[in-house]
XYZ file of C-alpha atoms in Angstrom:
642
model
C -18.390 13.763 64.119
C -18.698 11.141 61.409
C -19.169 11.992 57.753
C -20.087 8.847 55.818
C -19.199 8.829 52.109
C -21.337 6.264 50.290
C -20.658 4.593 46.947
C -23.132 2.237 45.295
C -21.219 0.389 42.581
C -22.598 -1.539 39.619
C -20.727 -4.721 40.638
C -18.744 -5.940 43.613
C -15.589 -6.110 41.510
C -15.760 -2.337 40.970
C -14.479 0.253 43.426
C -15.295 3.956 43.642
C -12.244 6.232 43.364
C -14.328 9.363 44.034
C -14.972 8.705 47.715
C -11.358 7.641 48.293
C -10.154 10.829 46.638
C -12.470 12.966 48.771
C -11.200 11.379 51.960
C -7.577 11.677 50.888
C -7.980 15.421 50.309
C -9.494 16.508 53.635
C -6.227 16.580 55.516
C -4.905 14.625 58.462
C -7.110 16.329 61.084
C -10.379 15.623 59.303
C -9.554 12.212 57.828
C -10.385 10.339 61.034
C -13.894 11.809 60.861
C -14.544 10.484 57.336
C -15.867 6.956 56.944
C -16.362 5.090 53.655
C -19.069 2.604 52.717
C -19.332 0.756 49.408
C -22.375 -1.237 48.310
C -23.666 -2.539 44.977
C -26.921 -2.040 43.090
C -27.552 -5.774 43.458
C -28.048 -5.475 47.214
C -31.485 -4.987 48.712
C -32.087 -1.300 49.540
C -33.334 -2.391 52.980
C -29.955 -4.001 53.705
C -28.088 -0.861 52.677
C -30.444 1.287 54.747
C -29.914 -0.910 57.793
C -26.132 -0.757 57.465
C -26.145 3.035 57.145
C -28.439 3.305 60.180
C -26.137 1.152 62.324
C -23.194 3.417 61.491
C -25.096 6.432 62.944
C -23.326 9.057 60.789
C -23.779 12.781 61.407
C -23.630 13.451 57.667
C -23.876 11.295 54.558
C -22.535 12.046 51.096
C -23.704 9.920 48.158
C -21.618 9.526 44.974
C -24.272 9.640 42.218
C -24.110 8.079 38.742
C -26.654 6.838 36.232
C -26.349 3.252 37.465
C -27.108 4.023 41.125
C -29.348 7.108 41.074
C -32.589 5.137 41.276
C -31.445 3.267 44.379
C -30.047 6.394 46.030
C -33.373 8.155 45.547
C -35.049 5.296 47.406
C -32.602 5.741 50.271
C -33.164 9.506 50.379
C -36.833 8.876 51.099
C -36.144 6.576 54.052
C -32.988 7.842 55.781
C -34.598 11.006 57.279
C -37.230 8.809 58.929
C -34.530 6.894 60.787
C -31.796 9.538 61.107
C -33.687 12.850 61.192
C -30.678 14.857 62.431
C -28.286 13.534 59.778
C -27.248 15.932 57.013
C -27.631 14.570 53.489
C -25.285 15.572 50.666
C -25.019 14.479 47.045
C -22.236 14.726 44.483
C -21.212 13.250 41.160
C -22.100 13.613 37.462
C -25.726 12.529 37.853
C -26.598 15.468 40.126
C -24.159 18.202 39.102
C -25.993 19.456 36.011
C -29.436 19.998 37.535
C -28.617 20.390 41.221
C -31.193 23.123 41.915
C -34.036 21.024 40.503
C -32.967 18.021 42.578
C -32.939 20.124 45.746
C -36.486 21.260 45.018
C -37.528 17.633 44.536
C -35.776 16.466 47.711
C -36.071 19.190 50.360
C -34.546 16.824 52.919
C -31.140 17.398 51.283
C -28.645 19.749 52.895
C -26.934 20.443 49.582
C -25.138 19.157 46.501
C -21.424 19.300 45.696
C -21.235 20.390 42.056
C -18.479 19.220 39.712
C -15.048 18.261 41.019
C -15.419 17.590 44.713
C -11.998 17.297 46.338
C -11.483 20.937 47.334
C -15.178 21.425 47.981
C -15.337 18.493 50.376
C -12.160 19.587 52.143
C -13.692 22.967 52.893
C -17.041 21.426 53.778
C -15.313 19.291 56.411
C -13.385 22.329 57.631
C -16.696 24.158 58.036
C -18.199 21.390 60.141
C -15.093 20.735 62.225
C -14.048 24.363 62.764
C -17.433 25.912 63.348
C -19.692 23.303 64.853
C -19.661 20.738 67.612
C -21.753 17.754 66.555
C -22.646 14.384 68.019
C -19.061 13.238 68.452
C -17.114 15.339 70.972
C -14.495 16.695 68.588
C -12.622 18.787 71.131
C -12.684 16.092 73.784
C -13.722 18.549 76.521
C -16.880 16.632 77.375
C -19.238 19.502 76.572
C -22.740 18.791 75.334
C -22.709 18.579 71.528
C -24.937 20.789 69.448
C -27.364 19.395 66.907
C -25.968 18.896 63.437
C -27.126 21.651 61.046
C -29.190 20.520 58.085
C -28.357 23.638 56.076
C -27.590 27.327 56.287
C -30.288 29.364 54.573
C -28.027 32.352 53.956
C -28.525 34.165 50.637
C -26.009 32.995 48.069
C -25.465 36.494 46.738
C -23.501 37.332 49.895
C -20.660 35.186 48.524
C -17.861 36.945 46.711
C -17.695 35.646 43.141
C -14.736 33.374 42.511
C -13.763 33.246 46.179
C -11.807 30.081 46.903
C -11.094 30.045 50.641
C -8.479 27.844 52.214
C -8.890 25.438 55.103
C -9.163 28.128 57.752
C -12.323 29.150 59.554
C -15.369 28.991 57.277
C -18.333 30.619 59.057
C -21.059 29.605 56.593
C -21.791 26.984 53.983
C -22.272 29.815 51.530
C -18.566 30.549 51.911
C -17.742 27.176 50.312
C -17.513 27.437 46.499
C -18.855 24.575 44.404
C -22.092 23.963 46.333
C -25.738 24.139 45.470
C -27.825 24.883 48.579
C -31.574 25.354 49.022
C -30.813 29.084 49.002
C -28.962 28.867 45.677
C -25.515 28.241 44.207
C -22.352 29.365 45.928
C -19.380 30.693 43.948
C -18.028 28.524 41.168
C -15.099 26.303 42.005
C -11.796 26.587 40.183
C -10.533 23.388 38.532
C -8.199 21.399 40.754
C -4.475 21.090 40.183
C -4.023 17.313 39.922
C -0.620 17.506 41.580
C -2.331 18.773 44.743
C -4.557 15.698 45.000
C -3.030 13.003 47.218
C -2.649 9.406 46.112
C -5.903 7.577 46.806
C -4.616 4.222 47.978
C -2.780 3.499 51.200
C -3.583 -0.177 51.656
C -4.578 -2.541 48.817
C -6.159 -5.074 51.201
C -9.740 -3.690 50.895
C -9.454 -4.006 47.107
C -8.525 -7.662 46.924
C -10.190 -9.246 43.851
C -11.473 -5.821 42.795
C -10.495 -3.355 40.082
C -8.518 -0.310 41.158
C -8.884 2.958 39.255
C -6.203 5.540 38.626
C -6.243 9.026 37.136
C -3.240 10.663 35.491
C -5.228 13.340 33.619
C -8.551 15.168 33.615
C -10.352 16.797 30.740
C -10.495 15.826 27.085
C -9.451 17.808 23.987
C -12.340 16.412 21.952
C -15.941 17.638 21.841
C -18.009 14.460 21.428
C -21.574 15.631 21.947
C -22.743 12.554 23.898
C -19.932 12.740 26.476
C -19.746 14.892 29.612
C -15.956 14.992 29.334
C -16.399 17.351 26.383
C -17.473 20.034 28.889
C -13.876 20.267 30.120
C -11.611 20.615 27.092
C -8.554 21.755 29.066
C -6.468 18.661 29.698
C -4.722 18.703 33.083
C -1.892 16.216 33.563
C -0.525 14.807 36.777
C 3.240 15.198 37.035
C 4.846 12.272 35.223
C 7.337 11.511 37.995
C 4.478 11.467 40.505
C 2.550 9.090 38.256
C 5.506 6.722 38.016
C 5.952 6.704 41.772
C 2.276 5.920 42.306
C 2.203 3.219 39.643
C 5.074 1.545 41.452
C 2.734 1.115 44.417
C 0.439 -1.037 42.274
C 3.396 -2.950 40.884
C 4.959 -3.571 44.299
C 1.642 -4.783 45.707
C 1.014 -6.966 42.629
C -2.472 -5.534 42.137
C -4.380 -7.637 39.608
C -5.857 -4.834 37.477
C -5.617 -1.041 37.358
C -7.923 0.943 35.087
C -6.874 4.423 34.026
C -9.923 6.699 34.011
C -8.248 9.288 31.750
C -10.810 10.028 29.047
C -8.329 9.948 26.153
C -5.119 8.628 27.638
C -2.900 9.222 24.609
C -4.075 12.746 23.743
C -0.680 13.891 25.072
C 1.805 11.674 23.286
C 4.817 12.283 25.539
C 2.778 11.667 28.684
C 1.449 8.366 27.324
C 4.851 7.207 26.083
C 6.450 8.018 29.421
C 3.929 5.901 31.322
C 4.024 2.990 28.873
C 7.829 2.957 28.864
C 7.841 2.860 32.662
C 5.406 -0.068 32.723
C 7.524 -1.949 30.198
C 10.658 -1.474 32.298
C 8.995 -2.265 35.657
C 6.538 -5.011 34.701
C 5.924 -7.326 37.658
C 4.503 -10.122 35.513
C 1.080 -9.866 37.192
C -0.601 -6.469 36.990
C -2.796 -5.549 34.023
C -3.322 -1.883 33.074
C -6.374 -0.732 31.118
C -6.290 2.445 28.996
C -8.979 4.247 27.038
C -7.288 5.693 23.962
C -7.898 7.229 20.554
C -6.583 4.511 18.257
C -6.079 6.790 15.287
C -3.657 8.949 17.319
C -1.206 6.085 17.730
C 2.054 6.378 15.849
C 4.709 3.840 14.923
C 6.723 4.541 18.079
C 3.781 3.859 20.392
C 2.819 0.689 18.514
C 6.393 -0.597 18.541
C 6.423 -0.062 22.309
C 3.057 -1.775 22.809
C 4.201 -4.780 20.814
C 7.090 -5.260 23.253
C 4.772 -5.653 26.246
C 4.271 -8.902 28.072
C 1.015 -10.512 26.896
C -1.640 -9.277 29.295
C 0.313 -6.278 30.628
C -2.020 -3.759 28.982
C -5.417 -3.684 27.342
C -6.678 -0.878 25.147
C -10.226 0.396 24.749
C -10.845 2.404 21.591
C -14.133 4.156 20.971
C -15.132 4.040 17.309
C -18.872 4.729 17.873
C -19.698 4.893 14.128
C -18.110 4.593 10.695
C -20.689 6.900 9.079
C -18.917 10.188 8.163
C -22.100 12.237 8.545
C -22.730 10.734 11.977
C -19.183 11.457 13.106
C -19.561 15.050 11.975
C -22.893 15.427 13.787
C -21.484 14.175 17.095
C -18.388 16.365 16.630
C -16.058 13.399 16.653
C -12.822 13.664 14.689
C -11.397 10.313 13.637
C -9.280 8.888 10.842
C -10.873 5.483 10.188
C -8.156 4.346 7.800
C -5.482 5.049 10.375
C -7.575 3.313 13.036
C -7.732 0.212 10.811
C -3.951 0.291 10.531
C -3.396 0.831 14.250
C -5.716 -1.976 15.364
C -4.103 -4.386 12.890
C -0.575 -3.326 13.872
C -1.247 -3.830 17.578
C -2.785 -7.225 16.872
C 0.269 -8.601 15.074
C 1.911 -9.912 18.232
C -1.314 -10.962 19.961
C -0.111 -9.610 23.305
C -2.549 -6.680 23.734
C -6.279 -7.059 24.362
C -8.094 -4.666 21.981
C -11.578 -3.466 22.894
C -13.577 -1.482 20.308
C -16.867 0.336 20.945
C -19.883 1.165 18.774
C -22.913 3.253 19.772
C -26.356 2.659 18.254
C -28.861 5.523 18.108
C -26.578 8.333 16.978
C -27.787 11.014 14.528
C -27.886 10.058 10.836
C -27.244 6.372 11.556
C -30.113 4.130 10.461
C -30.221 0.333 10.616
C -28.341 -0.119 7.328
C -25.692 2.408 8.337
C -25.188 0.693 11.682
C -24.879 -2.640 9.885
C -22.053 -1.193 7.807
C -20.336 0.253 10.899
C -20.634 -3.084 12.689
C -19.190 -5.097 9.803
C -16.238 -2.769 9.372
C -15.308 -2.741 13.060
C -15.946 -6.481 13.463
C -13.532 -7.238 10.644
C -10.824 -5.341 12.517
C -10.777 -8.446 14.716
C -10.783 -6.948 18.235
C -10.757 -9.229 21.248
C -13.943 -7.476 22.380
C -16.572 -5.500 20.475
C -18.985 -3.598 22.670
C -22.265 -2.743 21.004
C -23.726 0.021 23.175
C -26.752 2.293 22.907
C -26.776 6.059 23.092
C -27.340 7.456 26.570
C -28.513 11.063 26.509
C -26.728 12.355 29.585
C -27.910 15.416 31.462
C -25.795 18.441 30.616
C -24.391 16.994 27.383
C -24.630 18.660 23.993
C -26.646 15.662 22.808
C -29.296 16.379 25.452
C -29.612 19.934 24.172
C -30.078 18.766 20.575
C -32.156 15.641 21.203
C -35.380 17.233 19.952
C -33.638 18.504 16.827
C -32.491 14.964 16.029
C -35.806 13.390 16.928
C -34.140 11.367 19.672
C -36.594 9.912 22.156
C -34.967 8.426 25.238
C -35.836 7.052 28.649
C -36.848 9.629 31.224
C -35.009 7.771 33.994
C -31.406 6.536 34.190
C -29.666 5.336 32.138
C -31.508 7.711 29.715
C -31.037 5.220 26.894
C -32.303 5.890 23.397
C -35.733 4.469 22.476
C -35.849 5.663 18.877
C -34.573 8.426 16.616
C -35.537 10.035 13.349
C -33.441 7.359 11.612
C -33.822 4.344 13.876
C -37.211 2.983 14.958
C -37.908 1.317 18.277
C -38.331 -1.940 16.354
C -34.814 -1.450 14.973
C -33.503 -0.817 18.481
C -35.082 -4.060 19.684
C -33.415 -5.966 16.834
C -30.069 -4.424 17.737
C -30.612 -5.327 21.392
C -30.909 -8.977 20.373
C -27.770 -8.721 18.256
C -25.950 -7.076 21.168
C -26.747 -10.061 23.388
C -25.556 -12.516 20.755
C -22.284 -10.624 20.381
C -21.806 -10.762 24.148
C -22.526 -14.485 24.368
C -20.783 -15.741 21.261
C -18.033 -13.204 20.521
C -17.055 -11.247 23.614
C -17.164 -14.345 25.814
C -14.204 -15.679 23.739
C -15.673 -19.166 24.153
C -16.254 -19.770 20.431
C -13.092 -18.385 18.831
C -12.836 -21.165 16.236
C -16.485 -21.978 15.645
C -17.699 -18.445 14.918
C -15.199 -17.624 12.116
C -16.141 -20.921 10.456
C -19.836 -20.121 10.850
C -19.388 -16.669 9.298
C -18.653 -18.355 5.967
C -22.316 -19.380 5.747
C -23.529 -15.749 5.827
C -23.025 -12.708 3.667
C -21.616 -10.692 6.579
C -20.871 -10.963 10.325
C -23.856 -8.724 11.069
C -26.151 -11.067 9.092
C -24.900 -14.007 11.154
C -25.620 -12.370 14.514
C -28.933 -11.065 13.187
C -29.978 -14.608 12.243
C -28.697 -15.945 15.563
C -30.772 -13.366 17.480
C -33.853 -14.369 15.462
C -33.133 -18.029 16.271
C -32.997 -17.187 19.984
C -36.265 -15.258 19.689
C -38.085 -18.124 17.916
C -36.970 -20.658 20.493
C -37.601 -18.532 23.563
C -33.961 -18.417 24.626
C -34.074 -14.711 25.467
C -36.669 -15.426 28.158
C -34.999 -18.640 29.319
C -31.331 -18.050 28.675
C -29.474 -21.343 28.212
C -26.729 -22.196 30.685
C -23.180 -21.491 29.601
C -22.290 -25.037 28.556
C -25.654 -25.567 26.855
C -24.956 -22.575 24.592
C -22.629 -24.853 22.631
C -25.534 -27.172 21.947
C -27.732 -24.220 20.951
C -25.081 -22.981 18.549
C -24.852 -26.447 16.989
C -28.628 -26.446 16.472
C -28.366 -23.024 14.838
C -25.517 -24.177 12.565
C -27.493 -27.295 11.640
C -30.418 -25.105 10.552
C -28.382 -22.659 8.463
C -25.418 -24.782 7.350
C -26.427 -28.408 7.887
C -24.009 -29.803 5.313
C -21.072 -28.993 7.583
C -22.528 -30.296 10.852
C -19.641 -32.720 11.407
C -17.145 -29.863 11.296
C -19.205 -27.793 13.739
C -19.244 -30.676 16.198
C -15.457 -30.853 16.100
C -14.986 -27.086 16.376
C -17.370 -26.785 19.310
C -15.574 -29.566 21.169
C -12.248 -27.817 20.559
C -13.588 -24.439 21.739
C -15.159 -26.031 24.804
C -11.969 -27.731 25.982
C -9.846 -24.687 25.243
C -11.775 -22.881 27.965
C -12.732 -25.566 30.442
C -11.513 -28.949 31.646
C -14.885 -30.637 31.209
C -15.025 -34.154 32.612
C -18.630 -34.776 31.560
C -18.736 -35.287 27.804
C -20.996 -32.966 25.755
C -23.496 -34.957 23.733
C -22.158 -33.658 20.428
C -18.601 -34.888 21.123
C -17.032 -37.974 19.573
C -17.339 -41.258 21.485
C -13.835 -41.903 22.851
C -14.508 -45.339 24.349
C -12.451 -46.996 21.607
C -9.453 -44.803 22.366
C -9.375 -44.975 26.178
C -6.375 -47.264 26.414
C -4.479 -45.306 23.787
C -5.096 -42.057 25.704
C -4.051 -43.627 29.009
C -0.920 -44.866 27.288
C 0.073 -41.313 26.442
C -0.009 -40.305 30.092
C 1.989 -43.365 31.144
C 4.717 -42.577 28.622
C 7.807 -40.919 30.116
C 8.699 -39.398 26.748
C 5.222 -37.874 26.453
C 5.335 -36.346 29.918
C 8.798 -34.904 29.453
C 7.956 -33.378 26.094
C 4.450 -32.049 26.645
C 3.935 -31.736 30.397
C 7.055 -30.165 31.879
C 6.469 -28.850 35.356
C 4.135 -31.696 36.325
C 6.784 -33.677 38.186
C 5.425 -35.615 41.110
C 2.036 -36.381 39.559
C 1.123 -39.869 38.425
C -0.665 -40.639 35.165
C -4.151 -40.697 36.726
C -3.620 -37.272 38.280
C -2.332 -35.910 34.971
C -5.466 -37.147 33.198
C -7.598 -35.150 35.634
C -5.475 -32.002 35.487
C -5.298 -31.907 31.674
C -7.417 -33.249 28.832
C -6.732 -35.254 25.688
C -9.229 -35.122 22.823
C -9.428 -36.897 19.471
C -10.383 -34.968 16.315
C -11.090 -35.955 12.718
C -9.791 -32.689 11.257
C -7.248 -29.972 12.194
C -9.718 -27.708 14.010
C -7.018 -25.282 15.200
C -6.029 -24.310 11.640
C -8.529 -22.048 9.852
C -6.847 -22.456 6.466
C -6.848 -26.253 6.633
C -10.456 -26.254 7.851
C -11.459 -24.682 4.537
C -10.954 -28.105 2.950
C -12.100 -30.191 5.882
C -14.543 -32.310 3.841
C -11.811 -33.831 1.667
C -9.697 -34.912 4.646
C -12.337 -35.541 7.324
C -11.710 -38.879 9.056
C -8.673 -39.709 6.936
C -6.414 -38.878 9.848
C -6.952 -38.678 13.599
C -5.454 -35.882 15.653
C -4.756 -36.331 19.352
C -4.747 -32.928 21.031
C -3.580 -32.206 24.572
C -5.055 -29.274 26.550
C -2.853 -27.893 29.330
C -4.902 -25.762 31.753
C -1.974 -24.643 33.872
C -0.650 -22.758 30.870
C -3.111 -20.269 29.448
C -2.950 -17.338 27.076
C -3.014 -14.267 29.377
C -4.951 -12.303 26.742
C -7.580 -14.852 25.649
C -7.590 -17.151 28.670
C -7.420 -20.200 26.398
C -5.449 -23.250 27.466
C -2.327 -24.177 25.558
C -3.132 -27.002 23.161
C -0.731 -29.339 21.388
C -1.288 -31.855 18.639
C 0.732 -34.681 20.157
C 0.050 -37.139 17.350
C -1.572 -37.200 13.929
C -1.920 -40.606 12.267
C -4.268 -42.531 9.985
C -6.843 -44.544 11.964
C -5.580 -47.877 10.654
C -1.942 -47.238 11.506
C -1.869 -45.900 15.081
C 1.680 -46.228 16.479
C 2.353 -47.492 19.966
C 2.296 -44.774 22.626
C 6.017 -45.273 23.326
C 6.878 -44.060 19.814
C 5.361 -40.574 20.021
C 8.188 -38.821 18.208
C 8.305 -41.065 15.171
C 6.404 -38.485 13.107
C 7.109 -34.819 12.406
C 3.671 -33.887 13.733
C 4.719 -34.938 17.202
C 6.893 -31.837 17.555
C 4.350 -29.387 16.128
C 3.178 -26.711 18.495
C -0.035 -25.942 16.679
C -1.807 -23.641 19.075
C 0.841 -21.654 20.868
C 0.111 -18.628 23.069
């Protein structure tokens, strides 16, 4: 017997912890009968269908979410045509809240696993293995297998309420709590004890170059009306010593990234501190850990600990959602914005923690002007990433129940995203969509970290800048024909020329600096300075032994031509790395030349930017010979250190 658990992820880099957890929980006897298959929504449905068909499973279980439900529904229509004797099961948040309605819509389904699935799936496998012989000869006695049952149409009211049988003989599907069958719901399933759930990962090889997910807690103490986690307010923690032991697996295997799926990781302060202290003491220098936290719950002890971390060891995602007090009250979100300001700033002092802040457009009582104010306040907190999202009215959430009251109109199909509200028109939503894309391209990409702050000075607020940039994209058709990554620098220069033409020379310099911080471009952008007059001077730097010893340690064995290819040297007319000095760039522009070296083997683990050094700053008419690099104080200045 083969039970195929199917995950359809949003991207290849993602993995699905649900199906791994289900398999881990079935026990040693049943585990060999459980097969896993992961696909992505970017694959053709016909390819996925063909792969499932070739596996010839006796039963299939789909893990259903808003991002894959449309594709799974397509598969549900076709699989019975090719595998008519295969049982079809669903599970996951997208199908748990309206399971009975889904079964009526898709009569080909055997049933739906509702809510937490580990214990339910364990007993479902026990039912099939203990009670039925199916295509595979489970007993090995060579007897003719029976057909695989599509469902048991036994009345659900025969099930004793609250019954939670073990892994012994289970005569009927109706004896398995936590199911919705064509005949009705079985008994409700008790919440799982997290300490009884085995560790999901045995071998990291299948997850190479992919994100691994880890869970140290379930439930959330908060009641945010848009979130399904608010339905389970009892927080269940995995034993801290167990967590440490399992985290050591990731550390020993040097996994690239582990994302905690705990809804509010630091809601239990001692639990969070214990994990963070362990990671500090056992850091392997490679693995990054992602946590979703409530920033305003952080205290001085937690922040002091975070500021001791290796740059890149952890990243923090903090949901702000709105800065409108009436909106926060309506969505039942408790948050101290002043304390959040302090926490975000305190964490940012050392620059070693990536800070990700979230906003949601389309919430009650938040109109366009209110969202503008929320955006400007959060933007000025200076996070490394600002996600501008749109309300998704999830099935089963409190927001779904009150959508009509708030005048919220949303898509009838996943992802159930807001179209308009009583306060925000569809036209407003479209404007915010354009701004969202500009924030992704020009802020969250971290490719314009010096140009954008300079550009902000030409506008009354950050929101006004991105609003104007979105309008510029719309006028020039860039939303329909999105410019290539490198060409976006040229587009931004054209935008700056239109809105702040008097400082075009500075924008050219800043864009060149931002470009080379990220990428070792060998083809010169058209807005960059002509370096033909400085070629010999630049080559002289690389030939200098003093230069190589001082600025390129670790490059032993490479000749000067190889070093030129592996690094980059650029000439600037103003100190582009220094925001304070750039305020007076016009007075000093061209009075002094700055030779800046970009080292791509050394990068900031948080921003990804190359280390850059000003190796020489001199007046154009008095350039010293390359052998005398340390004759000026500037030669020893480390002006852009990470």
